[in-house]
Coordinates of C-alpha atoms and ligand atoms in Angstrom, one line a residue:
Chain V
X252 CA -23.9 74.5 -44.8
X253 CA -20.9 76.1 -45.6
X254 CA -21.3 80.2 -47.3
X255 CA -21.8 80.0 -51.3
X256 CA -19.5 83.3 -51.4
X257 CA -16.2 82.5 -49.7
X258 CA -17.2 78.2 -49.5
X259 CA -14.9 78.3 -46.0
X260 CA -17.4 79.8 -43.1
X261 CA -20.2 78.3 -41.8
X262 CA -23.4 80.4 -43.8
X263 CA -25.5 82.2 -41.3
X264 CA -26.9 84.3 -43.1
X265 CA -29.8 83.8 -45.9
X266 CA -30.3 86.3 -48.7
X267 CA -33.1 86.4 -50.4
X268 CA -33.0 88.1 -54.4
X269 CA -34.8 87.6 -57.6
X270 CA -32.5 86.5 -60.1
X271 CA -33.8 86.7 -63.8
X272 CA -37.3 85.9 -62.6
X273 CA -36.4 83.5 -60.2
X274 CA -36.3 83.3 -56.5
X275 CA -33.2 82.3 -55.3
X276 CA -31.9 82.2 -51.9
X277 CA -28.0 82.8 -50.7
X278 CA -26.9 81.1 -47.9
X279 CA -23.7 83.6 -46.5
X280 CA -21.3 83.9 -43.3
X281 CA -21.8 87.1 -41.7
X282 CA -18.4 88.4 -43.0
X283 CA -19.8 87.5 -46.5
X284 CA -23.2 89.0 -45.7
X285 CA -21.7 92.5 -44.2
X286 CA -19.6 93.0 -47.3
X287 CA -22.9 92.7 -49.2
X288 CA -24.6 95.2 -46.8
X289 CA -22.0 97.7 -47.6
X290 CA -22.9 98.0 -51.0
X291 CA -20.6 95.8 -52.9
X292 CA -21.7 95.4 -55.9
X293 CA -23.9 92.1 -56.2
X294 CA -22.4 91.3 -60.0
X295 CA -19.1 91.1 -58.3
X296 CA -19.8 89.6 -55.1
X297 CA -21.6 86.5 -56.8
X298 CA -20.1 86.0 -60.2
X299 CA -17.5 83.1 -58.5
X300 CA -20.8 82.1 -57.0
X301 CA -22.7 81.7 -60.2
X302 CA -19.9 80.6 -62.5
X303 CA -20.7 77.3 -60.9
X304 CA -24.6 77.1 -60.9
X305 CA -25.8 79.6 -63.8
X306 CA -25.9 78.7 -68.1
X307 CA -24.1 81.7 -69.5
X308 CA -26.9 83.3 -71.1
X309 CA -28.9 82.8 -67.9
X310 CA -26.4 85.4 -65.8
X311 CA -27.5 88.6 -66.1
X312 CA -28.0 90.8 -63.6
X313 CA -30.5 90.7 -60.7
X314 CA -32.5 93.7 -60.2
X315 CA -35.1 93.8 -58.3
X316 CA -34.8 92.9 -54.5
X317 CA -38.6 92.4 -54.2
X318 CA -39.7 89.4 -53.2
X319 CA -42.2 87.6 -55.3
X320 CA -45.0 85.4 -53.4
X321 CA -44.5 82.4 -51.7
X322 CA -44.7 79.3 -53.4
X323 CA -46.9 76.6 -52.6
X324 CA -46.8 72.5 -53.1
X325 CA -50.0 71.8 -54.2
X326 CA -49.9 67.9 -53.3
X327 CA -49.0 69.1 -49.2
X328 CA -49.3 72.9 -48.7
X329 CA -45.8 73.1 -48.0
X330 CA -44.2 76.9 -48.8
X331 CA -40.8 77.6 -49.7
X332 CA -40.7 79.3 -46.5
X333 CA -41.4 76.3 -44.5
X334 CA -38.6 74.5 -46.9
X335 CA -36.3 77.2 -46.5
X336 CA -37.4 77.6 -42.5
X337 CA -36.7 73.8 -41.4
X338 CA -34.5 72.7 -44.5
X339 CA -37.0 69.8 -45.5
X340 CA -39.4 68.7 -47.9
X341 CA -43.0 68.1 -47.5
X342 CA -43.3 65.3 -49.9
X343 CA -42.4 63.6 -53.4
X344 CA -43.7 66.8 -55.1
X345 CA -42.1 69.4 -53.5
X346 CA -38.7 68.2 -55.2
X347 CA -40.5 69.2 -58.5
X348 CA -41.8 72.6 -56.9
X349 CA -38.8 73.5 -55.7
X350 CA -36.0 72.2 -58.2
X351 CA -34.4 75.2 -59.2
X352 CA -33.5 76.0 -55.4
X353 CA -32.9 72.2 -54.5
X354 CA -30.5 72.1 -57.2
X355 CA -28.4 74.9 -55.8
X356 CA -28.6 73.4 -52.0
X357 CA -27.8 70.4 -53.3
X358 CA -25.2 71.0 -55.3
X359 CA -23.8 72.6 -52.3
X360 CA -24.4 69.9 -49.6
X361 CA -24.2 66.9 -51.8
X362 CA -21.7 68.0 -54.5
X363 CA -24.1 66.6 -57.0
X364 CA -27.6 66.9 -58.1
X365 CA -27.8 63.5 -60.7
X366 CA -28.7 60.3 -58.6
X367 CA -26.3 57.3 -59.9
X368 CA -27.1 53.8 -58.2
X369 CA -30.0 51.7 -57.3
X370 CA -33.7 52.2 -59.0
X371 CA -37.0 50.7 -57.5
X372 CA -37.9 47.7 -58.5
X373 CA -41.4 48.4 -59.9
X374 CA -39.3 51.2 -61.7
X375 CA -36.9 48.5 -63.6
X376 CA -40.0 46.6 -64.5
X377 CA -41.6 49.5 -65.7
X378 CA -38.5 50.6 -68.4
X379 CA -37.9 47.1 -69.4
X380 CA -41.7 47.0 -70.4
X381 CA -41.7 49.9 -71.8
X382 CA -38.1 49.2 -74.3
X383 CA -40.2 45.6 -74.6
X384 CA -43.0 47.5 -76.4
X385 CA -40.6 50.0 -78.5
X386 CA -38.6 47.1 -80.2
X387 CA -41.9 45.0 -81.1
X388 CA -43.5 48.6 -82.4
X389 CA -40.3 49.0 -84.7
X390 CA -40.6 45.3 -85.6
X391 CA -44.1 45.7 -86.6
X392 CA -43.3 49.0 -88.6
X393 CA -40.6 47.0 -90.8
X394 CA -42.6 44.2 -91.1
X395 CA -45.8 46.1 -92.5
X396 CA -42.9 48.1 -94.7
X397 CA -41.4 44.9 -95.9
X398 CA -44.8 43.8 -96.2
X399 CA -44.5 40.6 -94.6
X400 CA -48.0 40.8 -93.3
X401 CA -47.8 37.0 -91.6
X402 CA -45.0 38.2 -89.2
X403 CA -46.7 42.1 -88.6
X404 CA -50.0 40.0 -87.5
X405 CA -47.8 37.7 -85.1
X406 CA -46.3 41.0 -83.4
X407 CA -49.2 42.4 -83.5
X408 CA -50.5 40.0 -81.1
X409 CA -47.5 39.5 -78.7
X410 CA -47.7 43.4 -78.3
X411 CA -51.5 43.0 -77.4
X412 CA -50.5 40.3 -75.1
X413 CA -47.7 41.9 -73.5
X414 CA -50.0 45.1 -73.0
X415 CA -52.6 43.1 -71.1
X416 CA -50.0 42.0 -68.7
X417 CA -48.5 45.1 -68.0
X418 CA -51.7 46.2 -67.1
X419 CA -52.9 43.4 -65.1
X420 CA -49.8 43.6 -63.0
X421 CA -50.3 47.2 -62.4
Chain A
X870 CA -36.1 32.6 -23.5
X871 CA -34.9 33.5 -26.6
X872 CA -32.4 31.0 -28.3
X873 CA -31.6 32.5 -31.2
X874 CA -27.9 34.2 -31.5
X875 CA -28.1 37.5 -31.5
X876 CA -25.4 39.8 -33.8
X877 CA -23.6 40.7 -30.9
X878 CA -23.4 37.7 -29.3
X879 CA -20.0 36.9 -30.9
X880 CA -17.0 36.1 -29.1
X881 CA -14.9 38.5 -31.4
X882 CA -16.3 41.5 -30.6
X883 CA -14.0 44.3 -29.0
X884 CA -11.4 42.3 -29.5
X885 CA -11.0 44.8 -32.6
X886 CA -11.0 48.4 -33.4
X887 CA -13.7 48.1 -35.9
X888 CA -16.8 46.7 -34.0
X889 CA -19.2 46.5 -36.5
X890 CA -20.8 47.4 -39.9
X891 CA -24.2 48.7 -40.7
X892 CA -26.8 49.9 -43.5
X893 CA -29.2 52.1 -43.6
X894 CA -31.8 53.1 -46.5
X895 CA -33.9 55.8 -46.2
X896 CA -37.2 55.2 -48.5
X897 CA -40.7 57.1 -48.7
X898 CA -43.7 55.9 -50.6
X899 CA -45.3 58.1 -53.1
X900 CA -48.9 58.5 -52.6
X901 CA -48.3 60.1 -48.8
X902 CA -46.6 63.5 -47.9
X903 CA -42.9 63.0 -45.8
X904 CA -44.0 61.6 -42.2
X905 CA -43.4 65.4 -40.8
X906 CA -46.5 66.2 -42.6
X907 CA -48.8 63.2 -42.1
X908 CA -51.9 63.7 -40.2
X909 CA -52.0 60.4 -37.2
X910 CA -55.0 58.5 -39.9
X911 CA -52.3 59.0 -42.7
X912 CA -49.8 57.9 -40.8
X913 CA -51.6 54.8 -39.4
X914 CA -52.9 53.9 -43.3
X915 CA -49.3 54.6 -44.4
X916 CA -48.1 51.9 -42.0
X917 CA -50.9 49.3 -42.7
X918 CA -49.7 49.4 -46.3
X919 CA -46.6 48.6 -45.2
X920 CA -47.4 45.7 -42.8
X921 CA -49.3 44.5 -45.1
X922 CA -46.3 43.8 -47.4
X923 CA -44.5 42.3 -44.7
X924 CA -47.4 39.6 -44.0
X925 CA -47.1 39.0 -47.6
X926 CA -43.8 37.5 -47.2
X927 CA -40.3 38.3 -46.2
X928 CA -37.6 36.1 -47.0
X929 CA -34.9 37.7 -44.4
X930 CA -36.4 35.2 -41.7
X931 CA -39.0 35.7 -38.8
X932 CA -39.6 39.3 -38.4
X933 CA -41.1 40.8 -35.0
X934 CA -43.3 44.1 -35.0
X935 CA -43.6 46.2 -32.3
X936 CA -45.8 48.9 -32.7
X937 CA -45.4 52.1 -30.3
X938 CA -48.9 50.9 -28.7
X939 CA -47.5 47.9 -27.5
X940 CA -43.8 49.0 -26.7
X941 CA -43.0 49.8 -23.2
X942 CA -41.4 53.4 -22.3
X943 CA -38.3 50.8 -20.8
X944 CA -38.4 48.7 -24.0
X945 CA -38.0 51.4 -26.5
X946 CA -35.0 52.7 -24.7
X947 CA -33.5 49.8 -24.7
X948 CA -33.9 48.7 -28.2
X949 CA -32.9 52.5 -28.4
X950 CA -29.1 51.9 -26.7
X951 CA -29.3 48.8 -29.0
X952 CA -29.4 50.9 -32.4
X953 CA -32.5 48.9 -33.1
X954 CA -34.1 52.7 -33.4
X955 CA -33.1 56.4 -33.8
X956 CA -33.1 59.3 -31.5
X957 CA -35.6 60.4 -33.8
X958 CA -37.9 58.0 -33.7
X959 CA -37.4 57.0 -29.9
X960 CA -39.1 60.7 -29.3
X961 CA -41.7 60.8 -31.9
X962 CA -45.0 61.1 -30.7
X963 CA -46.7 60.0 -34.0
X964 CA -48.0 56.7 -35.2
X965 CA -45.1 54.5 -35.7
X966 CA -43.9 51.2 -35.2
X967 CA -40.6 48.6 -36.6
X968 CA -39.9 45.3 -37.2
X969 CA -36.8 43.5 -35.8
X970 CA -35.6 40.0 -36.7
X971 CA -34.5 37.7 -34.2
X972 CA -30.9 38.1 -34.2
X973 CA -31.7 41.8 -33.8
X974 CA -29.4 42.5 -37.4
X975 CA -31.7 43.9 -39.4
X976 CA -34.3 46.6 -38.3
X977 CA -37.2 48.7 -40.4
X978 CA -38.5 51.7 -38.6
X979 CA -42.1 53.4 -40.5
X980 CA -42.6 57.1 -39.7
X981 CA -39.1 57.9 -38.7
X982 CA -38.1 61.2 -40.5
X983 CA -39.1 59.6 -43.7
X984 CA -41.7 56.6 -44.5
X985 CA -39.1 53.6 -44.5
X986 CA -35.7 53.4 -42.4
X987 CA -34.3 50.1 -43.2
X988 CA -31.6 49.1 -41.0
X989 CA -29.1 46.3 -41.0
X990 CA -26.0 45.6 -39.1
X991 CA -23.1 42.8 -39.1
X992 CA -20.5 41.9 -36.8
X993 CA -17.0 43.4 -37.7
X994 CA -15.9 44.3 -41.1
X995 CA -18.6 42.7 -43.4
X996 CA -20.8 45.9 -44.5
X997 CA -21.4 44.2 -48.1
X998 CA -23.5 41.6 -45.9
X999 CA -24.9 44.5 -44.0
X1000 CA -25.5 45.9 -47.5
X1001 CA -27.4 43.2 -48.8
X1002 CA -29.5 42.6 -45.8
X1003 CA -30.8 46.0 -46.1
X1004 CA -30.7 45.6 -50.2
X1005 CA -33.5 42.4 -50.3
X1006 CA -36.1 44.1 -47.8
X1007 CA -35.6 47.6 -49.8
X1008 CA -36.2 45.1 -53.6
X1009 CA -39.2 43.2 -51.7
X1010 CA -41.1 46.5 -50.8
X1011 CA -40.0 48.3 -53.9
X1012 CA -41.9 45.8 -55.7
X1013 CA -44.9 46.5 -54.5
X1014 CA -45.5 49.6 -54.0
X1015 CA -44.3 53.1 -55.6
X1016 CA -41.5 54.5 -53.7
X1017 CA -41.2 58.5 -54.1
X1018 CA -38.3 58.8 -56.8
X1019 CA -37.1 61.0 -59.3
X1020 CA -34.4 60.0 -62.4
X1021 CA -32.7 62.7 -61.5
X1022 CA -33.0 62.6 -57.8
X1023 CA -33.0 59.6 -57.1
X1024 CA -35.2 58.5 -53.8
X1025 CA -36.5 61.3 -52.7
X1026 CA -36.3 62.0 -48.7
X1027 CA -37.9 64.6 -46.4
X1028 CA -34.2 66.0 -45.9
X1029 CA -32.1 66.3 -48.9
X1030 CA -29.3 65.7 -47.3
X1031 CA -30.4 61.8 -47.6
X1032 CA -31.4 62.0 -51.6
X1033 CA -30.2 60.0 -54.2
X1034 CA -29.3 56.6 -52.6
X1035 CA -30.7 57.3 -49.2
X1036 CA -28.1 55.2 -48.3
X1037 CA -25.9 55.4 -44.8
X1038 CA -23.1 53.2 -44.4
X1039 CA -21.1 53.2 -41.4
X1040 CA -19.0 51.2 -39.2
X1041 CA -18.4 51.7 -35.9
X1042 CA -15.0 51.8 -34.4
X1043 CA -13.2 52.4 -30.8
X1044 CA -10.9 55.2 -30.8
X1045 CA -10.1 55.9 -27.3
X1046 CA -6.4 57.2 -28.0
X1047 CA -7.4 59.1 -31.0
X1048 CA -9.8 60.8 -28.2
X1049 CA -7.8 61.4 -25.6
X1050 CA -5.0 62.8 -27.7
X1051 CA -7.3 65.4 -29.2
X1052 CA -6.3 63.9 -33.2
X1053 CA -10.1 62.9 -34.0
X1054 CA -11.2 66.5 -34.0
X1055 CA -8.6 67.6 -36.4
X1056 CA -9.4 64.2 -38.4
X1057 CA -13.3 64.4 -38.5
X1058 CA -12.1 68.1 -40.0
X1059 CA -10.0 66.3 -42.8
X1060 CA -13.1 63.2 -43.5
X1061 CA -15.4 65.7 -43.9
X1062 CA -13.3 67.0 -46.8
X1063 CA -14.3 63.7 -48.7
X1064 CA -18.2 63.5 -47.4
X1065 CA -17.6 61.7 -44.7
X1066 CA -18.6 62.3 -41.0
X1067 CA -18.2 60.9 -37.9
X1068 CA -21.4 61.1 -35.4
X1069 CA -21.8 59.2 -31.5
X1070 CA -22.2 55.7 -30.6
X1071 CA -26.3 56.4 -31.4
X1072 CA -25.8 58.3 -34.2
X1073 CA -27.2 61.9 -35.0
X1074 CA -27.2 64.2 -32.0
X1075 CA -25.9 61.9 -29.5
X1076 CA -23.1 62.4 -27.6
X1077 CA -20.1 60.0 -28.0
X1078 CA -19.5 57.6 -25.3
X1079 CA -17.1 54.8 -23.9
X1080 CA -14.9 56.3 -27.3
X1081 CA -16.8 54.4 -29.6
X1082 CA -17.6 56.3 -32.9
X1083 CA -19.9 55.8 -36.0
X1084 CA -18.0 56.9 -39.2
X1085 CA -20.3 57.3 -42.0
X1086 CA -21.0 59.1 -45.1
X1087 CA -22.3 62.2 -45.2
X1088 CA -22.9 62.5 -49.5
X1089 CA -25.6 60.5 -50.6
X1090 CA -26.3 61.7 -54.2
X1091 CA -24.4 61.6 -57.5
X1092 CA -22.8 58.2 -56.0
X1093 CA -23.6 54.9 -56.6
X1094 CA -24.3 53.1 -53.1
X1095 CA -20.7 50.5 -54.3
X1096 CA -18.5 53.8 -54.5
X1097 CA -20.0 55.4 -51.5
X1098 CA -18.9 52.2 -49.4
X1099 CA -16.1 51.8 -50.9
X1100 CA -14.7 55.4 -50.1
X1101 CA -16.0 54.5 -46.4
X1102 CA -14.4 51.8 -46.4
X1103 CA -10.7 53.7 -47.7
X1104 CA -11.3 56.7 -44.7
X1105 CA -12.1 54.2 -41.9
X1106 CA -9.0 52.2 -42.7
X1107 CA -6.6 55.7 -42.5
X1108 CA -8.5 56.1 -39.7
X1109 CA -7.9 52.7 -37.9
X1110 CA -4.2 53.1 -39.3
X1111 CA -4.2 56.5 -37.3
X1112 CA -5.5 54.6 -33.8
X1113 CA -2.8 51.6 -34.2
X1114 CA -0.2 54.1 -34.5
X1115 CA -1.0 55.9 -31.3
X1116 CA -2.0 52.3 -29.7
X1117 CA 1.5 50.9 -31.0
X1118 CA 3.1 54.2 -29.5
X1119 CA 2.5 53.3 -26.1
X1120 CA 4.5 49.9 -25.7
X1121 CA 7.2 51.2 -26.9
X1122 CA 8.4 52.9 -24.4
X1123 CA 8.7 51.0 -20.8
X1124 CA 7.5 53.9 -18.4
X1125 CA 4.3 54.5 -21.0
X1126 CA 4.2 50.7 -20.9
X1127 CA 3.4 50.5 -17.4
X1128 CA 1.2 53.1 -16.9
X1129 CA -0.7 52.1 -19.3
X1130 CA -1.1 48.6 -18.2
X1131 CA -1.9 49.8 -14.7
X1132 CA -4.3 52.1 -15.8
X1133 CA -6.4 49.0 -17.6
X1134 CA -5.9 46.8 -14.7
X1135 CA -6.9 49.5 -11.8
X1136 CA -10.3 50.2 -14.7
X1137 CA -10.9 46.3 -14.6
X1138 CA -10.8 46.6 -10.7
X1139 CA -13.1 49.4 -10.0
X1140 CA -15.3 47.6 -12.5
X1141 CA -15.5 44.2 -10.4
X1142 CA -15.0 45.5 -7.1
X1143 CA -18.0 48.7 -7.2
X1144 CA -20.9 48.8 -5.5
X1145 CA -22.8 51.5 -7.1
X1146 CA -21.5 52.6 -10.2
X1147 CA -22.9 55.4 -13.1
X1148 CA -23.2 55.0 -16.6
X1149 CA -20.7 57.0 -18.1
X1150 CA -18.3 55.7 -15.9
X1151 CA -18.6 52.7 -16.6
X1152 CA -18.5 53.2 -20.3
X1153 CA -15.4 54.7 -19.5
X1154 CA -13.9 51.8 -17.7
X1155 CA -15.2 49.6 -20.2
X1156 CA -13.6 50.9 -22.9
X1157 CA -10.2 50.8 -20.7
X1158 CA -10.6 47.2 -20.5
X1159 CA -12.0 47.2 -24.3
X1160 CA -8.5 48.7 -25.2
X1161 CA -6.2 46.8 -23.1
X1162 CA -8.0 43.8 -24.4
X1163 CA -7.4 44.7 -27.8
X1164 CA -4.0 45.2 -26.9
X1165 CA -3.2 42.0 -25.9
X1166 CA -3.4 42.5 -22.6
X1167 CA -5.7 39.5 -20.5
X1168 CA -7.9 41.9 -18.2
X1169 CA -10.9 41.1 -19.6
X1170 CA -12.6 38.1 -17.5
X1171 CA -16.5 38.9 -17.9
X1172 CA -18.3 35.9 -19.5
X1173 CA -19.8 38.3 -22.0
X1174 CA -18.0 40.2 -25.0
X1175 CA -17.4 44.0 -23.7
X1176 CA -19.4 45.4 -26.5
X1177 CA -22.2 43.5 -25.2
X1178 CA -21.4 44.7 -21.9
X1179 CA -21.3 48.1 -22.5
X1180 CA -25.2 47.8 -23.8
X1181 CA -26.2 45.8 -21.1
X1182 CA -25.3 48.1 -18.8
X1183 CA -27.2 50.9 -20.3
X1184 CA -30.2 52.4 -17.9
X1185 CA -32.8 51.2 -20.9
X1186 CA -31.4 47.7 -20.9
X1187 CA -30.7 47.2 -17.4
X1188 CA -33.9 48.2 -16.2
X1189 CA -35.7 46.0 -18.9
X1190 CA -33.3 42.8 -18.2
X1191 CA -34.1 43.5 -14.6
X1192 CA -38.2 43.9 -15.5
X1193 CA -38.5 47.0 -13.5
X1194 CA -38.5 50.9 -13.2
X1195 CA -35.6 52.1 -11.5
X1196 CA -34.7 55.0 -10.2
X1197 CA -31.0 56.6 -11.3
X1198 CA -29.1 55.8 -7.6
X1199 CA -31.0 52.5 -7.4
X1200 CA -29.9 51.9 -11.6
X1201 CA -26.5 52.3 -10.7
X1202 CA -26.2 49.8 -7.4
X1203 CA -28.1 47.9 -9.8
X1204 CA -25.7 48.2 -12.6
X1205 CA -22.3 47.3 -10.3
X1206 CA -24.2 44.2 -9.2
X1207 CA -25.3 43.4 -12.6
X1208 CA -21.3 43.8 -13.7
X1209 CA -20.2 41.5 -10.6
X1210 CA -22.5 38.9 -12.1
X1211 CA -21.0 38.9 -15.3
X1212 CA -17.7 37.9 -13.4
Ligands
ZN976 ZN1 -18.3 83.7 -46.6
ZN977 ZN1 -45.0 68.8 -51.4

């Protein structure tokens, strides 16, 4: 992983600060990290650094160095330390627990953090059921408004119907 | 014993700098933690699911499982030096098993570093085949069961670096003068620049050998899994462009012309005239003979391909072929008798 600071040397060094609230974690080379330790000023070390990752009115300035307690996945006990430690997940979840951080590694490893491509299968099924149900739900609403009650009773059904497939296929 | 033609059995192969094209998609299932954290009962239920799906029906042909219960030490090295598995899932310790189709092209590892490794590889330049091998296993499971994945994320992997498409595409080339003129450092430096890497002839963490190299792509989110092939696809040409050039170099000067030639010709001897022989040397030999072959040249007189050759003689394989434990000094007497044969 290359240092969020400078983006040329290898990072080596992790820092660990509380931004607005938030636990964040810098990944630096040592030339990076020993300008920091001689009291650079943190603001200017970082704005470059957070121009990139940071909504205006979220950069502010950072405070307190404390760290706040670990947090946990509750689906597999897996810690941010244990993330930050071996640089994976624990499962599914954790990319929920730990988005704020992911999205900063990731937009550093991957260049990205929005997925473009292929979707599950059961997923298409699933949106295509769902879009299936919205348009019969707005035909039905114009229907009862136009009150053509024949046609509301017919989508009525085919909703019902299509409902009881969904769930017999789930 | 086995009749049907296996991937690498093709004529073609080494003949070329690109030697072949493979697909790999790295899927997890949503109801279990990432296989680092499965306990040996999850991991054996996580698996049954799977298998279960498979006895359902797959329409990619006859597959084969081999669980780590009923796979030799021998076996899983060789299908190991095949590809057929990772590094990481050769040393797990863990509940695991794969499936393997008969022409040994398409591959599915369970409890590797994530749930599902699907794996599929072609002969030469045909990665959208490879692609869509990989493609109809991934739709057949992902229509059965829930796969971990987020809108945003995409499918989500115990490493990030694999989110998004969990996709690695790579081809694997032979770039012995790229090597040995010290250019394919400076241009794994320049690939990398566009999310590209270049690992060793078994991928992550191994160390290159007989010059043949796997490029693939490093960036697997925010791309669909068309672009990120396609960009492959752009860098390994430059790259092949880079290895003709240097290859083209050579003839065109007498002196170079000659040495060369002897050099291919005195590897091709050693190779047929040894009587105990390492691993690494040979590799290097092969890819001597690989190269002159490529070139034009007509050293090469085994009765098999040399890519096939260079996995045959591999301690996993030759030990299994030969249906015995070996010993290294007794491997490699083996091995220069096994090459003779091929003559
Ligand atoms: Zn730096
Ligand atoms: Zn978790």
């Amino acid at each position: 992983m290359l240092c969020q600071n400078c983006n040329e040397n290898q990072a080596t060094v992790f820092v660990h600060r509380i931004i607005n609230g938030q636990e964040r974690e810098l990944h630096l080379c040592e030339e990076c990290a020993k300008q920091f330790g001689m009291q650079l000023s943190f603001d200017e070390l970082f704005q470059g650094f957070l121009d990139g990752f940071l909504s205006h009115n979220h950069r502010q300035s950072f405070g307190s160095e404390n760290l706040i307690k670990t947090r946990v996945c509750d689906k597999c006990g897996f810690s941010y330390d244990d993330f930050k430690n071996s640089g994976k997940l624990g499962c599914g979840e954790c990319y929920k627990v730990f988005h704020d951080d992911l999205l900063l590694v990731l937009k550093n490893i991957q260049g990205s953090v929005k997925h473009i491509g292929k979707v599950p299968v059961k997923n298409i099924a699933k949106v295509s059921f769902e879009n299936k149900i919205a348009r019969l739900e707005n035909d039905l609403r114009r229907a009862i408004n136009e009150e053509k009650y024949e046609d509301a009773a017919r989508i009525r059904d085919e909703i019902k119907k299509i409902r009881e497939a969904g769930n017999l296929n789930e | 014993m086995n009749s049907v033609k296996k991937w690498y059995d093709n004529e073609d192969l080494g003949k070329d700098i690109l030697i072949s094209s493979r697909v790999r998609l790295a899927r997890n299932l949503k109801d279990y933690p990432f296989s680092m954290l499965l306990n040996k009962d999850q991991a054996r239920d996580m698996i049954s699911e799977i298998i279960d799906i498979f006895e359902e029906g797959m329409s990619s042909g006859k597959l084969n499982y081999m669980s780590a219960d009923n796979t030799s030490d021998i076996d899983e090295l060789a299908n190991f030096e095949q590809n057929n598995i990772s590094q990481y899932f050769l040393l797990n310790k863990n509940p695991k098993g794969f499936f393997i189709n008969e022409s040994e092209s398409l591959s599915i590892m369970l409890n590797e570093e994530d749930h599902i490794r699907i794996q599929s590889i072609c002969a030469g330049d045909d990665i959208n085949n490879a692609f869509i091998l990989s493609d109809n296993v991934d739709n057949v499971i992902s229509s059965k069961i829930d796969y971990a994945f987020d809108d945003d994320f995409g499918f989500l992997t115990s490493c990030p670096t694999n989110v998004g498409t969990g996709l690695r595409a790579s081809f694997m080339l032979h770039l012995p003068m790229l090597e040995k003129s010290g250019q394919l450092k400076n241009l794994v430096q320049i690939i990398s620049k566009f999310g590209m890497t270049v690992r060793g002839w078994h991928g992550e963490g191994t160390e290159p050998m007989g010059s043949l190299y796997q490029v693939s792509n490093q960036i697997t989110l925010g791309k669909s899994e068309r672009d990120i092939i396609k960009n492959l696809r752009n860098v390994t040409q430059q790259i092949i462009d880079q290895e003709l050039k240097l290859r083209e170099n050579i003839l065109k000067d007498d002196n170079n012309k000659i040495d060369f030639e002897d050099k291919i010709y005195r590897s091709f001897g050693i190779l047929s005239n040894c009587k105990k022989i390492g691993t690494r040397e040979t590799m290097n030999l092969l890819s001597d003979v690989m190269l002159g072959n490529c070139m034009g040249f007509d050293v090469n007189k085994f009765k098999i391909n040399i890519y096939k050759m260079m996995m045959y003689i591999q301690p996993g394989l030759l030990q299994k072929n030969l249906g015995c434990k070996l010993k290294e000094q007794e491997r490699d007497i083996e091995r220069a008798k096994f090459i003779k044969s091929m003559l």
